Structures are given as structure tokens and as C-alpha cells.
PDB file of C-alpha atoms in Angstrom:
ATOM      1  CA  MET A 956     -52.872   0.470  -7.707  1.00  0.00           C
ATOM      2  CA  HIS A 957     -51.037  -0.818  -5.156  1.00  0.00           C
ATOM      3  CA  ARG A 958     -47.019  -0.372  -5.008  1.00  0.00           C
ATOM      4  CA  ARG A 959     -46.666  -4.101  -4.641  1.00  0.00           C
ATOM      5  CA  ASP A 960     -49.114  -4.968  -7.460  1.00  0.00           C
ATOM      6  CA  LEU A 961     -46.822  -2.440  -9.834  1.00  0.00           C
ATOM      7  CA  LEU A 962     -43.609  -4.056  -8.688  1.00  0.00           C
ATOM      8  CA  THR A 963     -44.891  -7.610  -9.405  1.00  0.00           C
ATOM      9  CA  LEU A 964     -46.196  -6.712 -12.548  1.00  0.00           C
ATOM     10  CA  GLY A 965     -43.157  -5.106 -13.707  1.00  0.00           C
ATOM     11  CA  ALA A 966     -40.844  -8.003 -12.695  1.00  0.00           C
ATOM     12  CA  ALA A 967     -43.349 -10.482 -14.623  1.00  0.00           C
ATOM     13  CA  LEU A 968     -43.452  -8.492 -17.782  1.00  0.00           C
ATOM     14  CA  GLY A 969     -39.806  -8.167 -17.645  1.00  0.00           C
ATOM     15  CA  ALA A 970     -39.468 -11.655 -17.580  1.00  0.00           C
ATOM     16  CA  SER A 971     -42.131 -12.005 -20.415  1.00  0.00           C
ATOM     17  CA  ALA A 972     -40.150  -9.713 -22.750  1.00  0.00           C
ATOM     18  CA  ALA A 973     -37.107 -11.875 -22.328  1.00  0.00           C
ATOM     19  CA  LEU A 974     -38.956 -15.469 -23.596  1.00  0.00           C
ATOM     20  CA  PRO A 975     -37.272 -17.198 -26.633  1.00  0.00           C
ATOM     21  CA  ALA A 976     -39.102 -17.185 -29.659  1.00  0.00           C
ATOM     22  CA  ARG A 977     -40.426 -20.969 -29.546  1.00  0.00           C
ATOM     23  CA  ALA A 978     -42.006 -19.847 -26.197  1.00  0.00           C
ATOM     24  CA  GLN A 979     -43.396 -16.775 -27.646  1.00  0.00           C
ATOM     25  CA  ALA A 980     -45.302 -18.750 -30.319  1.00  0.00           C
ATOM     26  CA  TRP A 981     -47.340 -20.341 -27.360  1.00  0.00           C
ATOM     27  CA  PRO A 982     -50.771 -20.558 -27.158  1.00  0.00           C
ATOM     28  CA  GLU A 983     -51.789 -21.950 -30.532  1.00  0.00           C
ATOM     29  CA  ARG A 984     -55.147 -23.098 -29.214  1.00  0.00           C
ATOM     30  CA  PRO A 985     -57.217 -22.546 -26.127  1.00  0.00           C
ATOM     31  CA  ILE A 986     -56.072 -23.061 -22.561  1.00  0.00           C
ATOM     32  CA  LYS A 987     -58.249 -25.095 -20.259  1.00  0.00           C
ATOM     33  CA  ILE A 988     -58.623 -24.258 -16.394  1.00  0.00           C
ATOM     34  CA  TYR A 989     -59.861 -27.061 -14.285  1.00  0.00           C
ATOM     35  CA  GLN A 990     -61.640 -26.346 -10.838  1.00  0.00           C
ATOM     36  CA  GLY A 991     -62.674 -28.653  -8.526  1.00  0.00           C
ATOM     37  CA  PHE A 992     -66.030 -27.739  -7.258  1.00  0.00           C
ATOM     38  CA  ALA A 993     -69.834 -27.132  -8.090  1.00  0.00           C
ATOM     39  CA  PRO A 994     -70.554 -24.948 -11.455  1.00  0.00           C
ATOM     40  CA  GLY A 995     -71.359 -21.451 -10.136  1.00  0.00           C
ATOM     41  CA  GLY A 996     -69.888 -21.706  -6.910  1.00  0.00           C
ATOM     42  CA  ASN A 997     -66.702 -19.268  -5.599  1.00  0.00           C
ATOM     43  CA  ALA A 998     -64.174 -21.201  -7.399  1.00  0.00           C
ATOM     44  CA  ASP A 999     -65.833 -21.430 -10.797  1.00  0.00           C
ATOM     45  CA  ALA A1000     -66.326 -17.668 -10.635  1.00  0.00           C
ATOM     46  CA  ILE A1001     -62.957 -16.839  -9.555  1.00  0.00           C
ATOM     47  CA  ALA A1002     -61.733 -19.324 -12.766  1.00  0.00           C
ATOM     48  CA  ARG A1003     -63.996 -17.413 -15.248  1.00  0.00           C
ATOM     49  CA  ALA A1004     -63.338 -13.966 -14.095  1.00  0.00           C
ATOM     50  CA  VAL A1005     -59.576 -14.217 -14.311  1.00  0.00           C
ATOM     51  CA  GLY A1006     -59.923 -16.666 -17.448  1.00  0.00           C
ATOM     52  CA  VAL A1007     -61.643 -14.084 -19.600  1.00  0.00           C
ATOM     53  CA  GLU A1008     -58.994 -11.523 -19.048  1.00  0.00           C
ATOM     54  CA  LEU A1009     -55.993 -13.978 -19.617  1.00  0.00           C
ATOM     55  CA  GLY A1010     -57.717 -14.929 -22.981  1.00  0.00           C
ATOM     56  CA  LYS A1011     -57.889 -11.519 -24.223  1.00  0.00           C
ATOM     57  CA  THR A1012     -54.095 -11.126 -23.381  1.00  0.00           C
ATOM     58  CA  LEU A1013     -52.998 -14.421 -24.716  1.00  0.00           C
ATOM     59  CA  GLY A1014     -55.337 -14.359 -27.620  1.00  0.00           C
ATOM     60  CA  GLN A1015     -56.854 -17.744 -27.163  1.00  0.00           C
ATOM     61  CA  PRO A1016     -59.751 -18.726 -25.501  1.00  0.00           C
ATOM     62  CA  VAL A1017     -59.664 -19.714 -21.683  1.00  0.00           C
ATOM     63  CA  VAL A1018     -62.154 -22.525 -21.280  1.00  0.00           C
ATOM     64  CA  VAL A1019     -63.044 -23.034 -17.641  1.00  0.00           C
ATOM     65  CA  GLU A1020     -64.157 -26.912 -16.739  1.00  0.00           C
ATOM     66  CA  SER A1021     -65.513 -28.182 -13.134  1.00  0.00           C
ATOM     67  CA  GLN A1022     -64.612 -31.815 -12.179  1.00  0.00           C
ATOM     68  CA  THR A1023     -66.239 -31.783  -9.056  1.00  0.00           C
ATOM     69  CA  GLY A1024     -65.826 -34.228  -6.243  1.00  0.00           C
ATOM     70  CA  ALA A1025     -63.359 -34.999  -3.109  1.00  0.00           C
ATOM     71  CA  GLY A1026     -62.474 -31.504  -1.959  1.00  0.00           C
ATOM     72  CA  GLY A1027     -61.171 -30.439  -5.666  1.00  0.00           C
ATOM     73  CA  THR A1028     -58.831 -33.337  -5.413  1.00  0.00           C
ATOM     74  CA  ILE A1029     -59.951 -35.034  -8.915  1.00  0.00           C
ATOM     75  CA  ALA A1030     -59.329 -31.799 -10.716  1.00  0.00           C
ATOM     76  CA  ALA A1031     -55.966 -31.591  -9.194  1.00  0.00           C
ATOM     77  CA  GLY A1032     -55.197 -35.460 -10.178  1.00  0.00           C
ATOM     78  CA  SER A1033     -56.162 -34.328 -13.961  1.00  0.00           C
ATOM     79  CA  VAL A1034     -53.879 -31.721 -13.909  1.00  0.00           C
ATOM     80  CA  ALA A1035     -50.908 -33.304 -12.512  1.00  0.00           C
ATOM     81  CA  ARG A1036     -51.356 -35.918 -15.166  1.00  0.00           C
ATOM     82  CA  ALA A1037     -51.678 -33.785 -17.936  1.00  0.00           C
ATOM     83  CA  LYS A1038     -49.121 -32.876 -20.577  1.00  0.00           C
ATOM     84  CA  PRO A1039     -47.031 -29.816 -19.218  1.00  0.00           C
ATOM     85  CA  ASP A1040     -47.607 -27.768 -22.296  1.00  0.00           C
ATOM     86  CA  GLY A1041     -49.022 -24.696 -20.838  1.00  0.00           C
ATOM     87  CA  TYR A1042     -52.491 -25.815 -22.107  1.00  0.00           C
ATOM     88  CA  THR A1043     -53.952 -27.221 -18.803  1.00  0.00           C
ATOM     89  CA  LEU A1044     -54.120 -25.426 -15.672  1.00  0.00           C
ATOM     90  CA  LEU A1045     -55.750 -25.734 -12.239  1.00  0.00           C
ATOM     91  CA  LEU A1046     -57.362 -23.102 -10.292  1.00  0.00           C
ATOM     92  CA  ALA A1047     -56.228 -24.357  -6.957  1.00  0.00           C
ATOM     93  CA  THR A1048     -58.026 -23.017  -3.670  1.00  0.00           C
ATOM     94  CA  GLY A1049     -57.074 -23.276   0.126  1.00  0.00           C
ATOM     95  CA  GLY A1050     -58.628 -26.955   0.293  1.00  0.00           C
ATOM     96  CA  HIS A1051     -55.282 -27.695  -1.873  1.00  0.00           C
ATOM     97  CA  ALA A1052     -53.036 -27.579   0.843  1.00  0.00           C
ATOM     98  CA  VAL A1053     -55.750 -29.121   3.275  1.00  0.00           C
ATOM     99  CA  ALA A1054     -56.236 -32.201   1.025  1.00  0.00           C
ATOM    100  CA  GLY A1055     -52.697 -32.767   1.059  1.00  0.00           C
ATOM    101  CA  ALA A1056     -52.620 -32.903   4.852  1.00  0.00           C
ATOM    102  CA  LEU A1057     -56.072 -34.882   5.379  1.00  0.00           C
ATOM    103  CA  TYR A1058     -56.096 -37.659   2.228  1.00  0.00           C
ATOM    104  CA  GLN A1059     -53.475 -40.322   2.796  1.00  0.00           C
ATOM    105  CA  HIS A1060     -53.355 -41.627  -0.734  1.00  0.00           C
ATOM    106  CA  LEU A1061     -53.441 -38.854  -3.307  1.00  0.00           C
ATOM    107  CA  PRO A1062     -52.488 -39.447  -6.819  1.00  0.00           C
ATOM    108  CA  TYR A1063     -50.350 -36.712  -6.604  1.00  0.00           C
ATOM    109  CA  LYS A1064     -47.870 -34.618  -4.568  1.00  0.00           C
ATOM    110  CA  THR A1065     -49.341 -31.442  -3.397  1.00  0.00           C
ATOM    111  CA  VAL A1066     -46.440 -29.096  -3.970  1.00  0.00           C
ATOM    112  CA  ALA A1067     -43.756 -31.429  -6.275  1.00  0.00           C
ATOM    113  CA  ASP A1068     -46.415 -32.505  -9.115  1.00  0.00           C
ATOM    114  CA  PHE A1069     -47.118 -28.609  -9.831  1.00  0.00           C
ATOM    115  CA  GLU A1070     -45.530 -25.629 -11.165  1.00  0.00           C
ATOM    116  CA  ALA A1071     -46.728 -22.465  -9.350  1.00  0.00           C
ATOM    117  CA  ILE A1072     -48.018 -19.528 -11.744  1.00  0.00           C
ATOM    118  CA  SER A1073     -49.469 -17.016  -9.487  1.00  0.00           C
ATOM    119  CA  THR A1074     -52.051 -16.343  -6.224  1.00  0.00           C
ATOM    120  CA  VAL A1075     -55.171 -14.830  -7.309  1.00  0.00           C
ATOM    121  CA  THR A1076     -56.956 -13.897  -4.372  1.00  0.00           C
ATOM    122  CA  PHE A1077     -57.143 -14.027  -0.785  1.00  0.00           C
ATOM    123  CA  PHE A1078     -60.230 -14.093   1.633  1.00  0.00           C
ATOM    124  CA  PRO A1079     -60.858 -14.394   5.368  1.00  0.00           C
ATOM    125  CA  PHE A1080     -63.457 -16.615   7.017  1.00  0.00           C
ATOM    126  CA  LEU A1081     -65.788 -15.058   9.660  1.00  0.00           C
ATOM    127  CA  VAL A1082     -67.117 -16.256  13.211  1.00  0.00           C
ATOM    128  CA  VAL A1083     -70.711 -15.942  13.103  1.00  0.00           C
ATOM    129  CA  VAL A1084     -73.821 -16.404  15.261  1.00  0.00           C
ATOM    130  CA  ARG A1085     -77.319 -15.506  15.102  1.00  0.00           C
ATOM    131  CA  ALA A1086     -78.302 -11.855  15.927  1.00  0.00           C
ATOM    132  CA  ASP A1087     -80.274 -12.800  19.021  1.00  0.00           C
ATOM    133  CA  ALA A1088     -77.169 -14.488  20.288  1.00  0.00           C
ATOM    134  CA  ARG A1089     -76.519 -14.519  24.022  1.00  0.00           C
ATOM    135  CA  LEU A1090     -72.566 -14.498  22.683  1.00  0.00           C
ATOM    136  CA  ARG A1091     -72.064 -10.672  22.028  1.00  0.00           C
ATOM    137  CA  SER A1092     -68.334 -10.944  21.300  1.00  0.00           C
ATOM    138  CA  PHE A1093     -65.681 -13.508  20.561  1.00  0.00           C
ATOM    139  CA  GLY A1094     -64.374 -13.171  23.847  1.00  0.00           C
ATOM    140  CA  ASP A1095     -67.786 -14.375  25.111  1.00  0.00           C
ATOM    141  CA  VAL A1096     -67.227 -17.668  23.020  1.00  0.00           C
ATOM    142  CA  LEU A1097     -64.051 -18.045  24.396  1.00  0.00           C
ATOM    143  CA  GLU A1098     -65.237 -17.626  28.016  1.00  0.00           C
ATOM    144  CA  ALA A1099     -68.115 -19.815  27.405  1.00  0.00           C
ATOM    145  CA  ALA A1100     -65.733 -22.688  26.202  1.00  0.00           C
ATOM    146  CA  ARG A1101     -63.686 -22.486  29.317  1.00  0.00           C
ATOM    147  CA  ALA A1102     -66.176 -22.656  31.644  1.00  0.00           C
ATOM    148  CA  LYS A1103     -68.002 -25.649  29.928  1.00  0.00           C
ATOM    149  CA  PRO A1104     -65.570 -27.828  28.307  1.00  0.00           C
ATOM    150  CA  ASP A1105     -66.665 -29.441  24.957  1.00  0.00           C
ATOM    151  CA  ALA A1106     -70.425 -27.704  25.697  1.00  0.00           C
ATOM    152  CA  VAL A1107     -69.629 -25.267  22.910  1.00  0.00           C
ATOM    153  CA  SER A1108     -70.052 -26.273  19.279  1.00  0.00           C
ATOM    154  CA  TYR A1109     -69.385 -24.790  16.099  1.00  0.00           C
ATOM    155  CA  GLY A1110     -70.578 -25.774  12.580  1.00  0.00           C
ATOM    156  CA  SER A1111     -68.789 -26.170   9.414  1.00  0.00           C
ATOM    157  CA  ALA A1112     -69.013 -27.109   5.770  1.00  0.00           C
ATOM    158  CA  GLY A1113     -67.849 -31.041   6.679  1.00  0.00           C
ATOM    159  CA  ILE A1114     -64.948 -32.624   8.084  1.00  0.00           C
ATOM    160  CA  GLY A1115     -61.405 -31.759   6.500  1.00  0.00           C
ATOM    161  CA  SER A1116     -62.758 -28.589   4.934  1.00  0.00           C
ATOM    162  CA  THR A1117     -60.597 -25.276   5.610  1.00  0.00           C
ATOM    163  CA  HIS A1118     -63.341 -24.290   7.829  1.00  0.00           C
ATOM    164  CA  HIS A1119     -63.008 -27.191   9.919  1.00  0.00           C
ATOM    165  CA  LEU A1120     -59.487 -26.872  10.414  1.00  0.00           C
ATOM    166  CA  ALA A1121     -59.594 -23.210  11.156  1.00  0.00           C
ATOM    167  CA  GLY A1122     -61.979 -24.280  14.062  1.00  0.00           C
ATOM    168  CA  GLU A1123     -59.464 -26.838  15.170  1.00  0.00           C
ATOM    169  CA  LEU A1124     -56.502 -24.092  14.989  1.00  0.00           C
ATOM    170  CA  LEU A1125     -58.583 -21.656  17.225  1.00  0.00           C
ATOM    171  CA  ALA A1126     -59.218 -24.388  19.762  1.00  0.00           C
ATOM    172  CA  LYS A1127     -55.364 -24.915  19.843  1.00  0.00           C
ATOM    173  CA  MET A1128     -54.127 -21.648  19.944  1.00  0.00           C
ATOM    174  CA  ALA A1129     -56.882 -20.375  22.224  1.00  0.00           C
ATOM    175  CA  LYS A1130     -56.535 -23.487  24.477  1.00  0.00           C
ATOM    176  CA  VAL A1131     -60.178 -24.007  24.530  1.00  0.00           C
ATOM    177  CA  PRO A1132     -62.065 -26.934  23.829  1.00  0.00           C
ATOM    178  CA  LEU A1133     -64.321 -26.615  20.973  1.00  0.00           C
ATOM    179  CA  LEU A1134     -66.920 -29.643  19.309  1.00  0.00           C
ATOM    180  CA  HIS A1135     -66.986 -29.548  15.605  1.00  0.00           C
ATOM    181  CA  VAL A1136     -70.255 -30.508  13.809  1.00  0.00           C
ATOM    182  CA  PRO A1137     -69.975 -30.758  10.175  1.00  0.00           C
ATOM    183  CA  TYR A1138     -72.482 -30.071   7.853  1.00  0.00           C
ATOM    184  CA  ARG A1139     -72.722 -30.818   3.964  1.00  0.00           C
ATOM    185  CA  GLY A1140     -71.626 -27.615   2.759  1.00  0.00           C
ATOM    186  CA  ASP A1141     -71.962 -23.935   3.767  1.00  0.00           C
ATOM    187  CA  ALA A1142     -75.676 -23.583   3.133  1.00  0.00           C
ATOM    188  CA  ALA A1143     -76.413 -26.403   5.355  1.00  0.00           C
ATOM    189  CA  ALA A1144     -74.356 -25.024   8.248  1.00  0.00           C
ATOM    190  CA  VAL A1145     -75.835 -21.682   7.923  1.00  0.00           C
ATOM    191  CA  THR A1146     -79.220 -23.118   8.109  1.00  0.00           C
ATOM    192  CA  ALA A1147     -78.358 -24.888  11.588  1.00  0.00           C
ATOM    193  CA  LEU A1148     -77.196 -21.835  12.771  1.00  0.00           C
ATOM    194  CA  LEU A1149     -80.389 -20.037  11.761  1.00  0.00           C
ATOM    195  CA  SER A1150     -82.312 -23.128  13.375  1.00  0.00           C
ATOM    196  CA  GLY A1151     -80.249 -22.722  16.687  1.00  0.00           C
ATOM    197  CA  ASP A1152     -78.589 -26.107  16.478  1.00  0.00           C
ATOM    198  CA  VAL A1153     -75.039 -24.658  16.878  1.00  0.00           C
ATOM    199  CA  PRO A1154     -74.103 -21.598  18.686  1.00  0.00           C
ATOM    200  CA  PHE A1155     -71.748 -20.449  16.001  1.00  0.00           C
ATOM    201  CA  ILE A1156     -70.134 -21.237  12.510  1.00  0.00           C
ATOM    202  CA  ILE A1157     -66.969 -20.233  10.883  1.00  0.00           C
ATOM    203  CA  ALA A1158     -67.902 -19.546   6.976  1.00  0.00           C
ATOM    204  CA  PRO A1159     -66.661 -17.320   4.174  1.00  0.00           C
ATOM    205  CA  PRO A1160     -68.170 -13.884   3.607  1.00  0.00           C
ATOM    206  CA  THR A1161     -70.242 -15.211   0.335  1.00  0.00           C
ATOM    207  CA  ALA A1162     -72.210 -17.828   2.637  1.00  0.00           C
ATOM    208  CA  VAL A1163     -73.372 -15.536   5.209  1.00  0.00           C
ATOM    209  CA  MET A1164     -73.398 -11.654   4.092  1.00  0.00           C
ATOM    210  CA  SER A1165     -77.149 -11.899   2.638  1.00  0.00           C
ATOM    211  CA  ASN A1166     -78.205 -12.987   6.281  1.00  0.00           C
ATOM    212  CA  ILE A1167     -75.882 -10.601   8.217  1.00  0.00           C
ATOM    213  CA  GLN A1168     -77.364  -7.747   5.934  1.00  0.00           C
ATOM    214  CA  ALA A1169     -80.773  -9.022   6.576  1.00  0.00           C
ATOM    215  CA  GLY A1170     -79.986  -8.963  10.500  1.00  0.00           C
ATOM    216  CA  LYS A1171     -80.176 -12.820  11.129  1.00  0.00           C
ATOM    217  CA  LEU A1172     -76.567 -13.120  11.923  1.00  0.00           C
ATOM    218  CA  ARG A1173     -74.083 -11.399  13.366  1.00  0.00           C
ATOM    219  CA  ALA A1174     -70.383 -11.608  12.778  1.00  0.00           C
ATOM    220  CA  LEU A1175     -68.092 -11.474  16.040  1.00  0.00           C
ATOM    221  CA  ALA A1176     -64.471 -11.973  14.153  1.00  0.00           C
ATOM    222  CA  THR A1177     -62.926 -12.248  11.195  1.00  0.00           C
ATOM    223  CA  THR A1178     -60.013 -14.964  10.678  1.00  0.00           C
ATOM    224  CA  GLY A1179     -57.542 -13.045   8.959  1.00  0.00           C
ATOM    225  CA  PRO A1180     -54.487 -10.878  10.045  1.00  0.00           C
ATOM    226  CA  GLN A1181     -56.242  -7.373   9.045  1.00  0.00           C
ATOM    227  CA  ARG A1182     -59.998  -6.476   9.096  1.00  0.00           C
ATOM    228  CA  TRP A1183     -61.681  -7.164   6.383  1.00  0.00           C
ATOM    229  CA  PRO A1184     -63.068  -4.299   4.442  1.00  0.00           C
ATOM    230  CA  GLY A1185     -66.443  -5.839   4.010  1.00  0.00           C
ATOM    231  CA  LEU A1186     -67.025  -5.302   7.694  1.00  0.00           C
ATOM    232  CA  PRO A1187     -64.343  -2.904   9.056  1.00  0.00           C
ATOM    233  CA  GLY A1188     -66.214  -2.804  12.165  1.00  0.00           C
ATOM    234  CA  VAL A1189     -65.686  -6.537  13.055  1.00  0.00           C
ATOM    235  CA  PRO A1190     -62.496  -7.031  14.652  1.00  0.00           C
ATOM    236  CA  THR A1191     -60.127 -10.006  14.122  1.00  0.00           C
ATOM    237  CA  VAL A1192     -59.890 -13.196  15.970  1.00  0.00           C
ATOM    238  CA  ALA A1193     -55.937 -12.290  16.488  1.00  0.00           C
ATOM    239  CA  GLU A1194     -57.508  -9.009  18.353  1.00  0.00           C
ATOM    240  CA  GLN A1195     -59.518 -10.581  20.462  1.00  0.00           C
ATOM    241  CA  GLY A1196     -57.422 -12.856  22.431  1.00  0.00           C
ATOM    242  CA  VAL A1197     -55.749 -15.062  20.230  1.00  0.00           C
ATOM    243  CA  PRO A1198     -52.428 -13.407  18.796  1.00  0.00           C
ATOM    244  CA  GLY A1199     -50.963 -14.794  15.813  1.00  0.00           C
ATOM    245  CA  TYR A1200     -54.213 -16.566  14.457  1.00  0.00           C
ATOM    246  CA  ASP A1201     -54.295 -16.111  10.774  1.00  0.00           C
ATOM    247  CA  VAL A1202     -56.620 -18.244   8.765  1.00  0.00           C
ATOM    248  CA  ARG A1203     -57.440 -16.998   5.054  1.00  0.00           C
ATOM    249  CA  SER A1204     -58.548 -19.308   2.121  1.00  0.00           C
ATOM    250  CA  TRP A1205     -56.646 -18.609  -1.327  1.00  0.00           C
ATOM    251  CA  ALA A1206     -56.969 -19.210  -4.929  1.00  0.00           C
ATOM    252  CA  GLY A1207     -54.205 -19.476  -7.390  1.00  0.00           C
ATOM    253  CA  LEU A1208     -53.046 -20.881 -10.827  1.00  0.00           C
ATOM    254  CA  LEU A1209     -50.728 -24.234 -10.962  1.00  0.00           C
ATOM    255  CA  ALA A1210     -49.795 -25.923 -14.056  1.00  0.00           C
ATOM    256  CA  PRO A1211     -48.162 -29.783 -14.364  1.00  0.00           C
ATOM    257  CA  ALA A1212     -44.557 -30.064 -13.033  1.00  0.00           C
ATOM    258  CA  GLY A1213     -42.303 -29.864 -16.233  1.00  0.00           C
ATOM    259  CA  THR A1214     -43.945 -26.896 -17.719  1.00  0.00           C
ATOM    260  CA  PRO A1215     -41.250 -24.877 -18.963  1.00  0.00           C
ATOM    261  CA  ARG A1216     -40.380 -21.932 -17.104  1.00  0.00           C
ATOM    262  CA  PRO A1217     -40.651 -19.440 -20.140  1.00  0.00           C
ATOM    263  CA  ILE A1218     -44.528 -20.457 -20.357  1.00  0.00           C
ATOM    264  CA  VAL A1219     -45.039 -20.368 -16.670  1.00  0.00           C
ATOM    265  CA  ASP A1220     -43.515 -16.710 -16.857  1.00  0.00           C
ATOM    266  CA  ARG A1221     -45.828 -15.616 -19.550  1.00  0.00           C
ATOM    267  CA  LEU A1222     -48.789 -17.070 -17.774  1.00  0.00           C
ATOM    268  CA  ASN A1223     -47.705 -15.044 -14.636  1.00  0.00           C
ATOM    269  CA  ALA A1224     -46.991 -11.707 -16.286  1.00  0.00           C
ATOM    270  CA  ASP A1225     -50.502 -12.115 -18.077  1.00  0.00           C
ATOM    271  CA  THR A1226     -52.430 -13.126 -14.723  1.00  0.00           C
ATOM    272  CA  GLN A1227     -50.964  -9.971 -13.234  1.00  0.00           C
ATOM    273  CA  LYS A1228     -52.278  -8.011 -15.959  1.00  0.00           C
ATOM    274  CA  ALA A1229     -55.542  -9.888 -15.380  1.00  0.00           C
ATOM    275  CA  LEU A1230     -55.730  -8.885 -11.652  1.00  0.00           C
ATOM    276  CA  LEU A1231     -55.189  -5.052 -12.448  1.00  0.00           C
ATOM    277  CA  ALA A1232     -58.413  -5.063 -14.724  1.00  0.00           C
ATOM    278  CA  PRO A1233     -60.982  -3.270 -12.836  1.00  0.00           C
ATOM    279  CA  ALA A1234     -63.709  -5.739 -13.574  1.00  0.00           C
ATOM    280  CA  VAL A1235     -61.678  -8.582 -12.173  1.00  0.00           C
ATOM    281  CA  ARG A1236     -60.857  -6.849  -9.281  1.00  0.00           C
ATOM    282  CA  GLN A1237     -64.513  -5.897  -8.590  1.00  0.00           C
ATOM    283  CA  ARG A1238     -65.644  -9.409  -8.851  1.00  0.00           C
ATOM    284  CA  LEU A1239     -63.440 -10.894  -6.214  1.00  0.00           C
ATOM    285  CA  GLU A1240     -64.221  -7.942  -4.042  1.00  0.00           C
ATOM    286  CA  ASP A1241     -67.952  -8.853  -4.677  1.00  0.00           C
ATOM    287  CA  MET A1242     -67.182 -12.463  -3.346  1.00  0.00           C
ATOM    288  CA  GLY A1243     -65.257 -11.382  -0.388  1.00  0.00           C
ATOM    289  CA  GLY A1244     -61.711 -11.440  -1.596  1.00  0.00           C
ATOM    290  CA  GLU A1245     -58.675  -9.233  -2.198  1.00  0.00           C
ATOM    291  CA  ALA A1246     -57.026  -9.529  -5.855  1.00  0.00           C
ATOM    292  CA  ARG A1247     -53.454 -10.116  -5.166  1.00  0.00           C
ATOM    293  CA  GLY A1248     -51.048 -11.919  -7.441  1.00  0.00           C
ATOM    294  CA  SER A1249     -47.451 -13.048  -6.620  1.00  0.00           C
ATOM    295  CA  THR A1250     -44.450 -14.550  -8.162  1.00  0.00           C
ATOM    296  CA  PRO A1251     -44.289 -18.186  -8.932  1.00  0.00           C
ATOM    297  CA  ASP A1252     -41.936 -18.848  -6.354  1.00  0.00           C
ATOM    298  CA  GLU A1253     -43.756 -16.697  -3.702  1.00  0.00           C
ATOM    299  CA  MET A1254     -46.961 -19.129  -4.393  1.00  0.00           C
ATOM    300  CA  LYS A1255     -44.867 -22.353  -4.195  1.00  0.00           C
ATOM    301  CA  THR A1256     -43.649 -20.980  -0.582  1.00  0.00           C
ATOM    302  CA  MET A1257     -47.105 -20.113   0.492  1.00  0.00           C
ATOM    303  CA  VAL A1258     -48.387 -23.533  -0.435  1.00  0.00           C
ATOM    304  CA  THR A1259     -45.666 -25.437   1.097  1.00  0.00           C
ATOM    305  CA  ARG A1260     -46.055 -23.354   4.377  1.00  0.00           C
ATOM    306  CA  GLU A1261     -49.888 -23.889   4.251  1.00  0.00           C
ATOM    307  CA  LEU A1262     -49.480 -27.998   3.587  1.00  0.00           C
ATOM    308  CA  GLU A1263     -47.117 -27.832   6.932  1.00  0.00           C
ATOM    309  CA  LYS A1264     -49.312 -25.683   9.091  1.00  0.00           C
ATOM    310  CA  TRP A1265     -52.456 -27.895   7.850  1.00  0.00           C
ATOM    311  CA  THR A1266     -50.616 -31.223   8.430  1.00  0.00           C
ATOM    312  CA  MET A1267     -49.545 -30.089  12.011  1.00  0.00           C
ATOM    313  CA  VAL A1268     -53.220 -29.352  12.841  1.00  0.00           C
ATOM    314  CA  VAL A1269     -54.595 -32.588  11.555  1.00  0.00           C
ATOM    315  CA  ALA A1270     -51.974 -34.420  13.692  1.00  0.00           C
ATOM    316  CA  GLU A1271     -52.475 -32.680  16.787  1.00  0.00           C
ATOM    317  CA  SER A1272     -56.087 -32.282  16.657  1.00  0.00           C
ATOM    318  CA  GLN A1273     -56.124 -36.331  15.898  1.00  0.00           C
ATOM    319  CA  ILE A1274     -58.394 -35.751  12.695  1.00  0.00           C
ATOM    320  CA  PRO A1275     -58.529 -39.297  11.058  1.00  0.00           C
ATOM    321  CA  ARG A1276     -56.594 -38.974   7.640  1.00  0.00           C
ATOM    322  CA  GLN A1277     -58.703 -40.207   4.991  1.00  0.00           C
TER     323      GLN A1277
END
């Protein structure tokens, strides 16, 4: 157990112990976690792993419901409009901040219309090529892009995805031109890479690890600030010529704005407990993530900074706002 985990849990438990009697009566019925992506996908699996453990501590079932579409914004809108009584939560992902930067007319405010509860997990993306590619290192990618402007393309899960914006931020920070080729999801991007339609893709570990292990693909870099434990021999982008580059996706729990602070504090404390459960930590690690909770204020600050970062990338890369 990390010292940070112990300190965060201790603070959260202290807050929980001080709750007034009225708040301690909560919850009296099942709690619902909405997530905005396909059933069986990463977001769904994260919500269910954490939800099962939350249910044990809260003494009420925690039900996960998928409301797919529009990059998670439909589910976010439902939660933003829900009664702020602690019975409706959102499993938000990194796409929550991306959507705030990309969409002009969301029916909610990305930060102001939610109460942050806690982060749950963080995971990097991987820069991946075919195993037989002539690009042997990430440095080769940068050199090729500088030698032939706009001749080096990369695939992503779609326009406005975190993967897409990770590539735009890379091009900006490395000062190299890269041509974005969007696909309909990670599976389509992997297929295009295997077919030789694009020289590299940016994708989460879960989308590419089976092909890396099978010897069909090769990871050149990881996008986080440290090397990813799943591939410790693969350097970060920052290690290979782009200092300061840091793109990770994340997941965390949000509640509607106005949810009473005692309930937020109770949810935070019990989320910390859930993240210490070995089965939850293992499940998140299996998906390429690192189990890591936060205080509500830390999560709110993180989402605010993510929104600012991606708003800048969208503007400077001249990506049309949807």
C-alpha cells in the first residue's frame, strides 16, 4: 500500500466519521453509476469493478448503466440534470474534459455542473507501429516527419478522441507536422495499422497488447510521465525528445452539482476503500491502469486543468468545434 493511499484514506475516513446523523442515514436505496460508452468496454468494466466494492461498504447495490453516444456526453448530461441526492453518479473518463473543449453546445458545464468525488484510475497511451516497420524508434518517427512534412500520418479512434488530441499535442510540442487519420474506434485503427494504411497509431494498452504479445505490433513510446509498468522497457515520449509531454487518460466519479458535502465525503471515503481492495487494483492493472484515488478538490483541479489543456490544443490545432 502506497503512503499516498494511506494518507488519502485516513483523511477521507476522518471526514466520514464526522458526518451528521441525517447524512449517515444515506444511502437507503440502490445507487446508479452512469457511464457513457459501450457495455463491456473499459469504462463499463471500471465502473463495475469499483461499484461492486462500493456496494459492499455502502450496504446498498450499486448499479451500472450504459448511456452511450456523443463521446460520453449523453450520460454526463443525464447526471448533471439528476437530483443531487447521492443516488446518481457518473463514471467520467478523460473524454469528459476533451468533450468540454471540443463541443460548443453541451447541455452542461464540464466542471461547474458536477461535484467531484474521487479519481479512480490513470493510464497512458502507447505509440505503436507494426513489428516489421522501418521506424525502429520514436526518434525515427520525429525524423521522418521533419524530413517530409505532412507525409507521416497516425491513426486514432476518431476525431476529437483523446488519442487524436494526444497526437495534435505531440505535433505541437515536438514541432513536427503529423497527419491525423481518424477511424471508428480503436479496433478499426489497429486493423488499419496491421494493414499498413498508417505508419503508427496512438492507442490505449488494452487495444494493442494482444498484438504486441503476439509479435505483430511494437510499442515505440508511452505517453505518460513515467514508463508504463506493463512495458517497462518502452521509454516515454518525454524521454525521447519531447520533454514535458504527458498525456494520460483517467476515470473518476462525479455527482450532480449541489450534492451535499457529507455525502460527497462519504462517497470519497468509500471509493478510497474500494481502490485498496486487491481484486479492484488487479482489475484496473489488467486494463493497463493504475488505481489512484484523490480528494474531491484534487479531482476538481485535475479536471479543470485538463479542460484548459485540451481547449488550448483544439484552438491551436484549428480543430473544428462540433
